[in-house]
């Protein structure tokens, strides 16, 4: 059994990123889209941690970045959910195709 | 230093009157009521300082009257040497003008207290008078040709405001516009003239400019003499264009058309603007640049002389046929300014040669008093009979004794009857003309005969003739505020001729002895008396004789009565030619070609937007797709192409 190396982890994060992207493009429900977005953010986080551990174990920049991203993502989720709630109040739906007034 | 303060105070008080009454006059009831008193008091202050200044200048100086720059402040600097300064130049001419302008303006302020007292916009009236006086004073003390241009335009604006004072009267609005546009058109020439002289003279400062351009050895003189356009040297062009500005303000033929119509303003305003101050601005301008005219380009003076004498004769002929008293006075003003202009035109530079220059300014000086007296008298008469037409007047001498006497004095003065002021100045002008150009002298002689005739035609028709109805007026001759200026001006018209003017004001500052040649005076005085007697014959008693003469003259009379159809010629040129051949094509180009180009651009934008607006669909996921596509293409660019 080979030890877990950088390529394995990068494979995982790439898979996670594209699953999130696929979800973001295809789902119509705004909450699901938000979840997909979180998936993509987390794949980035994994990348940061992995590069930090395997390439530059002597410093902790990657880890700090991850903490920042988690914090920002939490705030962003709060804002996004607030938007979604307002959208639901005004149009009785959280379907993204129902909210396309902002066009030409 | 003390003179500087006096000049600044002289200018500041009318400006203060304008600001105070103009800004707060309509809102504060207290100011509205007291506007006349405040304006008059401030004007009196201004007159006090101006008289201090000019009396000190004339009495305390050595016989050689110097030109002093009181102060000069660089306002705009263009490169090296060329700058627009704000300053004050005190010499004999400007000291004399300061005195005249403030005195006449004070008289008009006092007179207006009675004349305008019931007017609704009393405060704005006095505010405009203040602005006008301020700009006129600024004009006469200007030390820089650009500064004079600014005050020149300010004078134009304030005269526009005063002529159009009764703005609910259609004719007044039209007259104000006409005055402004005609003088503005002339000022276009003035500006080009200033730029020409300034460019070659490399200065806008009067003294420097005069020093350079009247000195045959200076490099600037050589440059402006060599440069030419259409076969005429740049110097001549510059001077003629500057004169064009002066001719516009001074109502010289053919730019005179605004002056008679400007009588639509309140009558005291006519006394101030169209008799004594603004219209002489052109004479003042030529006098200011006189050394250049006389030394460097004497042939331009010939042109000025012929335009002056022609305007004088032309206006005098028209004045004989008009029936509106203010129009008669307006044409007589034009005629008298023609006298001043040709006197400048026949003059030379230096010592005795400059007699015409002194005579011209002397006439300007005396004319200011008797002409404003005539206008204020006309104001009193109009106030009394409520009409401008001569036929509504007649027999007024018993009803208005003070107006009658003062009007008679002014008429005698303008006709050149000794010992009234006009006699001395007119003699000096005729003498100067006789010595340099006999043709002009004889025309001037004929014009002074006409002057006596039309002035006494006016006098006899108003004060003698038969009494007309509707004259039993309750308010009588007018208030004391209207009578006092008449009396003071009448005294001035009698006494001021005895001033030995040419000892104070001359071309080079050196006094010229005044002499009165009794033999020479016989011809003009006789002609003047003949004119008076002829008018007395025709108009002292109402008769049909004038009509008979008019009928006998037939179409010639009609031609003159319609002012030689100059207004119609202007109408034809503007409407039929300028509007049809210039304005309409220009409007067509603006509408179709200029606007068309931008309409085309707008249509192109709209057309293309129809095709590309689909991209902005409002679908969030579509936008995300574009975003990722963009990231992908950038990434592939970085990885595969730019590595």
XYZ file of C-alpha atoms in Angstrom:
747
model
C 0.000 0.000 0.000
C 1.559 3.302 -1.190
C 1.336 6.293 1.146
C -1.036 9.086 0.256
C 0.893 11.593 -1.860
C 0.263 15.009 -3.359
C -1.199 13.654 -6.638
C -3.919 11.763 -4.801
C -5.038 14.774 -2.910
C -4.959 16.994 -6.034
C -7.062 14.380 -7.825
C -9.579 14.544 -4.988
C -9.743 18.330 -5.003
C -10.074 18.488 -8.798
C -12.946 16.009 -8.661
C -14.573 18.007 -5.905
C -14.176 21.262 -7.866
C -15.752 19.938 -11.043
C -18.595 18.250 -9.136
C -19.286 21.663 -7.568
C -19.064 23.356 -10.938
C -21.418 20.857 -12.532
C -23.888 21.426 -9.716
C -23.607 25.186 -10.072
C -24.343 25.038 -13.798
C -27.155 22.541 -13.804
C -29.139 23.024 -10.603
C -32.009 25.494 -10.662
C -32.526 25.639 -6.913
C -30.573 28.537 -5.445
C -29.791 26.720 -2.187
C -28.335 23.782 -4.063
C -26.313 26.211 -6.138
C -24.964 27.725 -2.948
C -24.006 24.237 -1.716
C -22.190 23.595 -4.989
C -20.320 26.824 -4.505
C -19.216 25.652 -1.076
C -17.910 22.458 -2.657
C -15.733 24.445 -5.006
C -14.413 26.581 -2.155
C -13.576 23.477 -0.157
C -11.683 21.937 -3.063
C -9.572 25.080 -3.099
C -9.041 24.750 0.635
C -7.813 21.171 0.202
C -5.377 22.364 -2.443
C -3.981 25.015 -0.129
C -3.469 22.631 2.758
C -1.960 19.928 0.546
C 0.526 22.271 -1.130
C 1.469 23.676 2.238
C 2.104 20.242 3.781
C 3.966 18.637 0.875
C 5.915 21.488 -0.642
C 6.571 24.016 2.150
C 6.154 22.206 5.460
C 8.295 24.804 7.230
C 5.699 27.618 7.032
C 1.950 27.912 7.560
C 0.754 30.396 4.920
C -1.539 27.865 3.247
C -3.248 27.034 6.503
C -3.831 30.686 7.277
C -5.366 31.141 3.867
C -7.721 28.271 4.524
C -8.885 29.816 7.768
C -9.533 33.076 5.957
C -11.465 31.357 3.204
C -13.650 29.471 5.685
C -14.433 32.716 7.472
C -15.244 34.579 4.288
C -17.291 31.644 3.029
C -19.381 31.714 6.188
C -20.054 35.405 5.777
C -20.779 34.943 2.111
C -23.234 32.163 2.861
C -25.068 34.428 5.282
C -25.338 37.162 2.646
C -26.375 34.711 -0.045
C -29.079 33.200 2.137
C -30.359 36.638 3.006
C -30.614 37.396 -0.710
C -32.372 34.118 -1.323
C -34.894 34.792 1.456
C -35.663 38.224 -0.001
C -36.016 36.713 -3.431
C -38.416 34.157 -2.035
C -40.465 36.867 -0.391
C -40.835 38.820 -3.568
C -41.378 36.033 -6.083
C -42.480 33.008 -4.005
C -39.765 30.881 -5.538
C -36.128 30.101 -5.138
C -35.758 28.866 -8.684
C -32.927 30.718 -10.417
C -34.791 30.809 -13.735
C -37.576 32.794 -12.075
C -35.157 35.608 -11.219
C -34.017 36.991 -14.520
C -35.485 40.473 -14.542
C -31.987 42.006 -14.564
C -31.425 41.896 -18.275
C -31.184 44.253 -21.210
C -0.744 107.504 -3.600
C -3.458 109.898 -2.572
C -4.678 110.089 -6.160
C -4.926 106.301 -6.258
C -7.271 106.331 -3.300
C -9.349 109.072 -4.872
C -9.708 107.121 -8.106
C -10.616 103.947 -6.257
C -13.208 105.759 -4.134
C -14.656 107.465 -7.195
C -15.170 104.098 -8.836
C -16.220 102.209 -5.738
C -19.194 104.309 -4.734
C -21.323 103.820 -7.859
C -20.347 100.141 -7.809
C -21.469 99.954 -4.198
C -24.771 101.594 -5.188
C -25.209 98.998 -7.912
C -24.451 96.039 -5.631
C -26.517 97.312 -2.730
C -29.577 98.270 -4.763
C -29.232 95.496 -7.290
C -28.976 92.671 -4.774
C -31.156 93.870 -1.903
C -33.275 96.486 -3.675
C -36.128 94.165 -4.564
C -36.305 92.318 -1.254
C -35.981 95.083 1.281
C -38.841 97.526 1.476
C -36.699 100.073 3.203
C -34.107 100.025 0.416
C -36.792 100.175 -2.213
C -38.148 103.405 -0.779
C -34.763 104.967 -0.188
C -33.115 103.721 -3.385
C -33.104 107.161 -4.989
C -31.604 108.867 -1.969
C -28.957 106.171 -1.479
C -27.985 106.116 -5.156
C -27.826 109.903 -5.308
C -25.775 110.195 -2.134
C -23.268 107.602 -3.310
C -23.070 109.407 -6.637
C -22.479 112.671 -4.809
C -19.627 110.997 -2.932
C -18.201 109.819 -6.232
C -18.517 113.306 -7.725
C -16.832 114.796 -4.683
C -13.790 112.537 -5.009
C -13.622 112.929 -8.777
C -13.713 116.705 -8.541
C -11.002 116.622 -5.865
C -8.889 114.511 -8.159
C -9.295 116.496 -11.335
C -9.131 119.920 -9.726
C -5.947 118.890 -7.979
C -4.662 117.612 -11.301
C -5.474 120.743 -13.272
C -4.644 123.390 -10.699
C -1.632 122.041 -8.852
C 0.435 120.929 -11.792
C 3.095 122.656 -13.722
C 1.938 123.808 -17.157
C 3.080 120.530 -18.673
C 0.321 118.094 -17.878
C 1.863 114.706 -17.409
C 0.430 111.286 -17.856
C 0.592 109.307 -14.648
C -0.041 105.633 -14.076
C -1.667 105.685 -10.659
C -1.510 101.976 -10.140
C -1.226 98.894 -12.271
C -1.909 95.329 -11.380
C -1.083 92.481 -13.761
C -4.271 90.547 -14.191
C -3.374 88.101 -16.939
C 0.117 87.370 -18.179
C 0.675 85.928 -21.646
C 4.268 84.906 -22.106
C 6.855 87.627 -21.757
C 5.942 91.258 -22.049
C 2.327 90.838 -23.110
C -0.127 91.147 -20.258
C -3.561 92.461 -19.461
C -3.280 94.914 -16.602
C -5.874 96.579 -14.465
C -4.733 100.059 -13.766
C -5.549 103.717 -13.773
C -4.065 106.233 -16.164
C -4.523 109.838 -15.176
C -3.941 112.485 -17.775
C -5.731 115.628 -18.807
C -8.286 113.771 -20.916
C -9.240 111.262 -18.261
C -9.284 113.844 -15.466
C -11.663 115.956 -17.556
C -13.841 112.931 -18.352
C -14.011 111.880 -14.698
C -15.384 115.283 -13.830
C -17.908 115.325 -16.675
C -19.177 111.791 -16.137
C -19.641 112.113 -12.401
C -21.238 115.555 -12.648
C -23.723 114.628 -15.374
C -24.471 111.354 -13.635
C -25.135 113.195 -10.374
C -27.491 115.593 -12.135
C -29.325 112.669 -13.712
C -29.570 110.917 -10.351
C -31.076 114.023 -8.775
C -33.428 114.612 -11.683
C -34.624 111.007 -11.590
C -35.708 111.416 -7.972
C -38.601 113.466 -9.239
C -39.013 111.938 -12.673
C -39.082 108.279 -11.682
C -40.576 108.515 -8.184
C -43.684 106.512 -8.936
C -41.896 103.766 -10.760
C -42.305 100.211 -9.571
C -38.688 99.196 -10.169
C -37.206 102.306 -8.635
C -34.369 100.381 -6.958
C -33.289 98.538 -10.096
C -33.346 101.821 -11.993
C -30.830 103.319 -9.595
C -28.836 100.086 -9.563
C -28.505 100.245 -13.359
C -27.522 103.916 -13.201
C -24.822 102.962 -10.692
C -23.535 100.166 -12.900
C -23.495 102.455 -15.892
C -21.601 105.189 -14.093
C -19.113 102.696 -12.693
C -18.355 101.223 -16.095
C -18.063 104.612 -17.744
C -15.644 105.784 -15.058
C -13.677 102.568 -15.434
C -13.546 103.197 -19.165
C -12.093 106.662 -18.874
C -9.343 105.747 -16.410
C -8.282 102.536 -18.180
C -4.543 102.203 -18.540
C -4.703 99.185 -20.790
C -6.446 98.748 -24.105
C -7.914 95.430 -22.994
C -9.152 96.949 -19.781
C -10.911 99.652 -21.779
C -12.480 96.917 -23.872
C -13.915 95.219 -20.780
C -15.407 98.421 -19.424
C -16.554 99.235 -22.937
C -18.622 96.052 -22.961
C -19.890 96.759 -19.451
C -21.090 100.127 -20.705
C -22.817 98.275 -23.532
C -24.549 95.924 -21.110
C -25.717 98.644 -18.775
C -27.026 100.728 -21.657
C -28.885 97.611 -22.834
C -30.462 97.314 -19.388
C -31.387 100.989 -19.261
C -32.780 101.249 -22.797
C -34.865 98.131 -22.209
C -35.908 99.375 -18.775
C -39.597 99.374 -19.700
C -39.337 95.751 -20.700
C -43.061 95.240 -21.070
C -43.016 97.701 -23.959
C -42.302 95.884 -27.204
C -40.519 98.804 -28.838
C -38.208 99.278 -25.850
C -37.143 95.652 -25.965
C -36.500 95.908 -29.696
C -34.525 99.128 -29.227
C -32.404 97.605 -26.466
C -31.591 94.602 -28.629
C -30.830 96.809 -31.597
C -28.474 98.991 -29.586
C -26.708 95.985 -28.147
C -26.348 94.082 -31.408
C -25.195 97.054 -33.472
C -22.600 98.152 -30.914
C -21.562 94.547 -30.375
C -21.027 94.162 -34.099
C -18.815 97.249 -34.052
C -16.969 95.873 -31.025
C -16.014 92.830 -33.042
C -13.948 95.191 -35.182
C -12.619 96.840 -32.031
C -11.429 93.515 -30.642
C -9.663 92.561 -33.867
C -8.101 96.024 -33.903
C -6.879 95.595 -30.317
C -5.386 92.225 -31.144
C -3.674 93.600 -34.252
C -2.166 96.548 -32.417
C -1.293 94.401 -29.404
C 0.320 91.697 -31.530
C 2.600 94.034 -33.413
C 3.089 96.543 -30.616
C 3.845 93.658 -28.229
C 1.948 95.367 -25.449
C -1.602 96.197 -24.444
C -0.521 99.017 -22.208
C -1.593 102.403 -23.603
C 1.567 104.311 -22.876
C 3.902 101.574 -24.096
C 1.765 100.957 -27.166
C 1.603 104.626 -28.036
C 5.316 105.012 -27.368
C 6.216 102.148 -29.684
C 3.766 102.674 -32.509
C 4.189 106.416 -32.790
C 7.975 106.141 -32.848
C 9.143 105.701 -36.428
C 12.449 104.178 -35.325
C 11.089 101.406 -33.124
C 11.264 97.784 -34.371
C 7.541 97.336 -33.621
C 6.718 100.232 -35.908
C 8.747 98.666 -38.685
C 6.997 95.310 -38.200
C 3.463 96.707 -38.241
C 4.263 98.882 -41.234
C 5.607 95.969 -43.266
C 2.827 93.503 -42.447
C -0.145 94.076 -44.661
C -3.479 92.610 -45.592
C -5.341 93.312 -48.830
C -2.767 95.938 -49.736
C -3.301 98.000 -46.581
C -0.761 97.950 -43.787
C -1.523 96.234 -40.503
C -1.256 99.545 -38.681
C -3.983 101.109 -40.782
C -6.141 98.033 -40.379
C -5.669 98.031 -36.622
C -6.481 101.702 -36.253
C -9.468 101.569 -38.573
C -10.883 98.544 -36.751
C -10.428 100.287 -33.407
C -12.191 103.283 -34.913
C -14.992 100.969 -36.045
C -15.607 100.123 -32.378
C -15.581 103.796 -31.561
C -17.922 104.585 -34.438
C -20.376 101.986 -33.173
C -20.537 103.463 -29.681
C -20.470 107.012 -30.941
C -23.165 106.414 -33.555
C -21.183 107.419 -36.618
C -22.650 106.696 -40.036
C -23.388 103.883 -40.941
C -23.462 102.398 -37.432
C -25.739 105.140 -36.074
C -29.046 103.319 -36.425
C -29.318 102.332 -32.784
C -29.106 105.831 -31.313
C -32.524 107.251 -32.274
C -34.274 104.068 -31.171
C -32.420 104.112 -27.865
C -34.745 106.950 -26.892
C -37.150 104.260 -25.699
C -35.434 104.288 -22.324
C -36.458 106.660 -19.530
C -35.629 110.259 -20.522
C -33.005 110.938 -17.804
C -31.206 107.851 -19.066
C -31.127 109.377 -22.523
C -29.540 112.426 -20.959
C -26.896 110.315 -19.288
C -26.124 107.740 -21.939
C -27.130 109.129 -25.253
C -26.045 112.658 -24.775
C -23.199 113.085 -22.413
C -21.256 109.972 -21.666
C -21.585 106.687 -23.510
C -21.794 108.094 -27.012
C -18.634 110.091 -26.520
C -16.736 106.905 -25.651
C -15.762 106.591 -29.315
C -14.348 110.117 -29.360
C -12.527 109.344 -26.122
C -11.048 106.180 -27.608
C -9.709 107.969 -30.671
C -8.375 110.720 -28.412
C -6.661 108.131 -26.219
C -4.824 106.576 -29.172
C -4.430 109.934 -30.877
C -0.609 110.018 -31.072
C -0.644 106.774 -33.070
C -3.330 108.086 -35.404
C -1.665 111.455 -35.902
C 1.984 110.470 -36.132
C 1.976 107.008 -37.646
C -1.112 106.983 -39.830
C -2.437 110.458 -40.697
C -4.446 109.037 -43.620
C -6.725 107.185 -41.172
C -7.469 110.547 -39.593
C -8.712 111.752 -42.976
C -11.154 108.867 -43.059
C -12.297 109.735 -39.544
C -12.708 113.361 -40.544
C -14.886 112.521 -43.550
C -17.017 110.046 -41.625
C -17.412 112.654 -38.873
C -18.476 115.506 -41.122
C -20.756 113.261 -43.147
C -22.473 111.991 -39.998
C -22.815 115.532 -38.706
C -24.475 116.794 -41.873
C -26.563 113.669 -42.376
C -27.934 113.718 -38.825
C -28.613 117.444 -38.947
C -30.710 116.991 -42.101
C -32.748 114.225 -40.475
C -33.180 116.234 -37.280
C -34.933 118.981 -39.258
C -37.754 116.629 -40.194
C -38.422 114.619 -37.035
C -41.393 115.322 -34.804
C -40.561 113.310 -31.697
C -38.560 115.685 -29.494
C -36.274 113.002 -28.163
C -35.512 111.860 -31.700
C -34.605 115.390 -32.737
C -32.253 115.526 -29.770
C -30.844 112.100 -30.618
C -29.995 113.179 -34.156
C -28.559 116.417 -32.877
C -26.342 114.356 -30.554
C -25.162 112.327 -33.517
C -24.486 115.528 -35.396
C -22.490 117.063 -32.527
C -20.449 113.904 -32.128
C -19.749 114.135 -35.826
C -18.292 117.571 -35.047
C -16.039 116.087 -32.363
C -14.922 113.300 -34.685
C -13.994 115.495 -37.611
C -12.243 117.881 -35.245
C -10.036 114.960 -34.239
C -9.726 114.036 -37.893
C -8.403 117.422 -38.998
C -6.021 117.707 -36.094
C -2.312 117.084 -36.162
C 0.057 116.258 -33.347
C 1.969 118.638 -31.175
C 1.645 122.295 -30.181
C -0.518 124.420 -32.478
C -1.160 121.571 -34.886
C -3.075 119.815 -32.141
C -5.690 122.566 -31.878
C -8.342 120.267 -33.368
C -7.725 117.703 -30.666
C -8.213 120.244 -27.915
C -11.237 121.672 -29.707
C -12.804 118.240 -30.017
C -12.451 117.486 -26.332
C -13.589 120.997 -25.484
C -16.726 120.401 -27.494
C -17.156 117.043 -25.789
C -16.941 118.881 -22.472
C -19.403 121.666 -23.224
C -21.724 119.432 -25.216
C -22.094 117.131 -22.216
C -23.586 119.982 -20.205
C -25.936 121.546 -22.700
C -27.060 118.283 -24.239
C -27.886 116.701 -20.909
C -29.680 119.942 -20.076
C -31.700 119.585 -23.278
C -32.563 115.987 -22.494
C -33.481 116.687 -18.888
C -35.565 119.630 -20.105
C -37.228 117.309 -22.588
C -37.822 114.929 -19.682
C -39.531 117.680 -17.700
C -41.676 118.568 -20.725
C -42.626 114.944 -21.342
C -43.408 114.600 -17.656
C -45.710 117.585 -18.020
C -47.577 116.823 -21.252
C -47.245 113.007 -21.232
C -46.241 112.834 -24.859
C -43.108 112.825 -26.948
C -44.677 114.417 -29.996
C -44.039 118.071 -30.767
C -47.591 118.580 -31.934
C -48.920 117.842 -28.450
C -46.856 120.691 -27.035
C -46.884 124.398 -27.625
C -47.225 127.507 -25.520
C -45.490 125.909 -22.584
C -43.376 128.936 -21.697
C -45.935 130.230 -19.203
C -46.434 126.864 -17.565
C -42.830 125.875 -17.193
C -40.731 129.040 -16.770
C -37.582 127.381 -15.406
C -37.588 124.666 -18.040
C -38.220 127.317 -20.665
C -35.261 129.497 -19.703
C -32.843 126.601 -19.262
C -33.948 125.011 -22.543
C -33.454 128.330 -24.300
C -29.935 128.626 -22.860
C -29.102 125.107 -24.036
C -30.496 125.832 -27.513
C -28.415 129.004 -27.758
C -25.384 127.087 -26.559
C -25.751 124.288 -29.097
C -26.375 126.803 -31.879
C -23.047 128.463 -31.134
C -24.330 131.874 -30.095
C -21.903 133.854 -27.931
C -21.348 133.930 -24.998
C -22.743 130.453 -24.344
C -20.477 127.453 -23.935
C -21.154 125.877 -27.330
C -19.961 129.002 -29.113
C -16.395 128.680 -27.861
C -15.987 125.004 -28.550
C -17.655 125.177 -31.946
C -15.502 128.146 -32.920
C -12.411 126.190 -31.962
C -13.545 123.232 -34.058
C -14.416 125.375 -37.073
C -11.138 127.210 -36.784
C -9.186 123.957 -36.749
C -11.165 122.685 -39.740
C -10.665 125.925 -41.640
C -6.929 125.705 -41.275
C -6.576 122.133 -42.407
C -9.425 121.313 -44.769
C -11.669 124.065 -46.214
C -14.122 121.556 -47.738
C -14.886 120.185 -44.312
C -15.075 123.712 -42.947
C -17.813 124.753 -45.348
C -19.819 121.622 -44.722
C -19.462 122.186 -40.979
C -20.608 125.763 -41.415
C -23.741 124.597 -43.203
C -24.307 121.977 -40.503
C -24.103 124.566 -37.765
C -26.721 126.607 -39.621
C -28.949 123.516 -39.689
C -28.227 122.942 -35.992
C -29.488 126.385 -35.093
C -32.529 125.867 -37.296
C -33.669 122.512 -35.924
C -32.946 123.388 -32.308
C -35.044 126.527 -32.554
C -37.699 124.703 -34.521
C -37.919 122.489 -31.441
C -37.811 125.439 -29.080
C -40.498 127.479 -30.808
C -42.804 124.516 -31.322
C -42.619 123.550 -27.667
C -42.660 126.864 -25.884
C -44.373 129.224 -28.341
C -46.716 128.255 -31.117
C -50.350 127.875 -30.081
C -51.414 126.465 -26.792
C -52.642 122.907 -26.963
C -55.314 121.303 -24.868
C -54.698 118.986 -21.937
C -51.993 121.070 -20.347
C -53.701 122.118 -17.156
C -51.753 119.691 -15.134
C -52.163 119.383 -11.421
C -48.541 118.524 -10.718
C -47.152 121.652 -12.322
C -43.671 121.995 -13.666
C -42.169 119.292 -11.525
C -40.500 118.850 -8.200
C -37.464 120.811 -7.081
C -35.323 117.759 -7.614
C -36.135 118.164 -11.295
C -35.601 121.908 -11.401
C -32.274 122.111 -9.569
C -30.324 120.008 -12.115
C -31.792 122.160 -14.896
C -30.629 125.331 -13.188
C -27.151 123.981 -12.412
C -26.672 122.682 -15.936
C -27.899 125.973 -17.387
C -25.304 127.818 -15.324
C -22.659 125.383 -16.555
C -23.782 125.905 -20.156
C -23.321 129.643 -19.772
C -20.035 129.712 -17.885
C -17.981 126.733 -18.994
C -17.204 128.193 -22.386
C -14.866 130.657 -20.721
C -12.522 127.944 -19.511
C -9.248 128.211 -21.457
C -9.582 124.562 -22.273
C -6.691 124.077 -24.670
C -4.288 125.265 -21.985
C -5.245 122.212 -20.002
C -5.951 119.546 -22.583
C -3.740 119.187 -25.633
C -2.108 116.475 -27.665
C 1.310 116.564 -26.051
C 0.425 118.002 -22.652
C 1.909 121.398 -23.421
C -0.620 124.207 -23.157
C -1.783 125.995 -26.296
C -2.859 129.600 -25.944
C -6.555 130.051 -26.630
C -7.372 132.846 -28.968
C -10.632 134.072 -30.244
C -10.622 135.526 -33.708
C -13.590 137.859 -33.849
C -13.476 138.234 -37.617
C -13.479 134.491 -38.017
C -16.525 134.141 -35.755
C -18.699 136.417 -37.871
C -19.682 133.804 -40.446
C -20.723 130.977 -38.090
C -22.570 133.284 -35.705
C -24.414 134.994 -38.548
C -25.446 131.638 -39.945
C -26.580 130.544 -36.491
C -28.680 133.678 -36.070
C -30.119 133.179 -39.551
C -31.122 129.640 -38.601
C -32.823 130.925 -35.483
C -34.671 133.644 -37.390
C -35.817 131.169 -40.008
C -37.137 128.868 -37.305
C -38.830 131.822 -35.625
C -40.512 132.777 -38.893
C -41.820 129.287 -39.470
C -42.649 128.013 -36.024
C -43.243 130.868 -33.587
C -46.905 130.954 -34.514
C -48.741 127.910 -35.669
C -49.029 128.209 -39.418
C -49.261 126.151 -42.550
C -45.942 127.434 -43.876
C -43.892 124.431 -42.724
C -46.331 122.047 -44.379
C -46.205 124.071 -47.573
C -42.442 123.890 -47.648
C -42.551 120.179 -46.960
C -45.006 119.717 -49.814
C -42.898 121.818 -52.128
C -39.868 119.688 -51.391
C -41.945 116.633 -52.248
C -40.224 113.300 -52.240
C -36.906 114.754 -51.073
C -38.602 115.699 -47.808
C -40.081 112.227 -47.431
C -36.693 110.722 -48.146
C -35.103 112.702 -45.311
C -38.053 112.212 -42.948
C -37.667 108.476 -43.346
C -34.030 108.869 -42.282
C -32.696 108.204 -45.782
C -34.180 104.700 -45.483
C -31.049 103.488 -43.705
C -33.116 101.315 -41.372
C -34.787 99.758 -44.396
C -31.422 99.103 -46.013
C -30.309 97.342 -42.835
C -33.551 95.377 -42.792
C -32.990 94.384 -46.383
C -29.390 93.358 -45.786
C -30.150 91.353 -42.665
C -33.440 89.762 -43.668
C -33.129 89.308 -47.386
C -29.414 88.709 -47.645
C -27.914 87.580 -44.351
C -30.852 85.478 -43.241
C -31.586 84.018 -46.649
C -28.067 83.426 -47.898
C -26.059 82.854 -44.752
C -28.250 82.038 -41.782
C -30.610 79.593 -43.492
C -27.864 77.552 -45.231
C -25.932 77.524 -41.959
C -29.022 76.287 -40.141
C -29.552 73.656 -42.832
C -25.988 72.416 -42.459
C -26.374 72.326 -38.699
C -29.627 70.415 -38.859
C -28.803 67.979 -41.601
C -25.066 67.497 -41.702
C -23.836 68.080 -38.156
C -26.902 66.645 -36.440
C -27.159 63.997 -39.155
C -23.707 62.643 -38.363
C -24.594 62.138 -34.714
C -27.966 60.647 -35.577
C -26.140 58.172 -37.800
C -23.834 57.201 -34.946
C -26.822 56.693 -32.672
C -28.581 54.551 -35.243
C -25.498 52.412 -35.756
C -25.269 51.824 -32.012
C -28.919 50.917 -31.787
C -28.699 48.615 -34.770
C -25.726 46.687 -33.397
C -27.235 46.486 -29.925
C -30.193 44.524 -31.249
C -27.796 41.729 -32.161
C -25.569 41.675 -29.097
C -28.022 42.421 -26.334
C -28.979 38.705 -26.103
C -25.727 38.097 -24.207
C -27.074 40.076 -21.279
C -29.827 37.542 -20.617
C -30.295 37.901 -16.852
C -29.591 34.177 -16.383
C -27.042 33.826 -13.569
C -25.842 30.429 -14.731
C -25.205 31.697 -18.239
C -23.021 34.413 -16.771
C -21.149 31.830 -14.712
C -20.551 29.869 -17.901
C -19.056 32.917 -19.625
C -16.907 33.422 -16.581
C -15.548 29.915 -16.591
C -15.061 29.992 -20.334
C -13.055 33.137 -19.864
C -10.955 31.633 -17.081
C -10.330 28.528 -19.173
C -9.251 30.464 -22.202
C -6.980 32.705 -20.132
C -5.496 29.644 -18.445
C -4.873 27.907 -21.725
C -3.376 31.076 -23.080
C -0.953 31.221 -20.160
C -0.093 27.548 -20.275
C 0.214 26.876 -23.966
C 0.882 30.109 -25.762
C 2.744 32.463 -23.444
C 4.735 29.980 -21.466
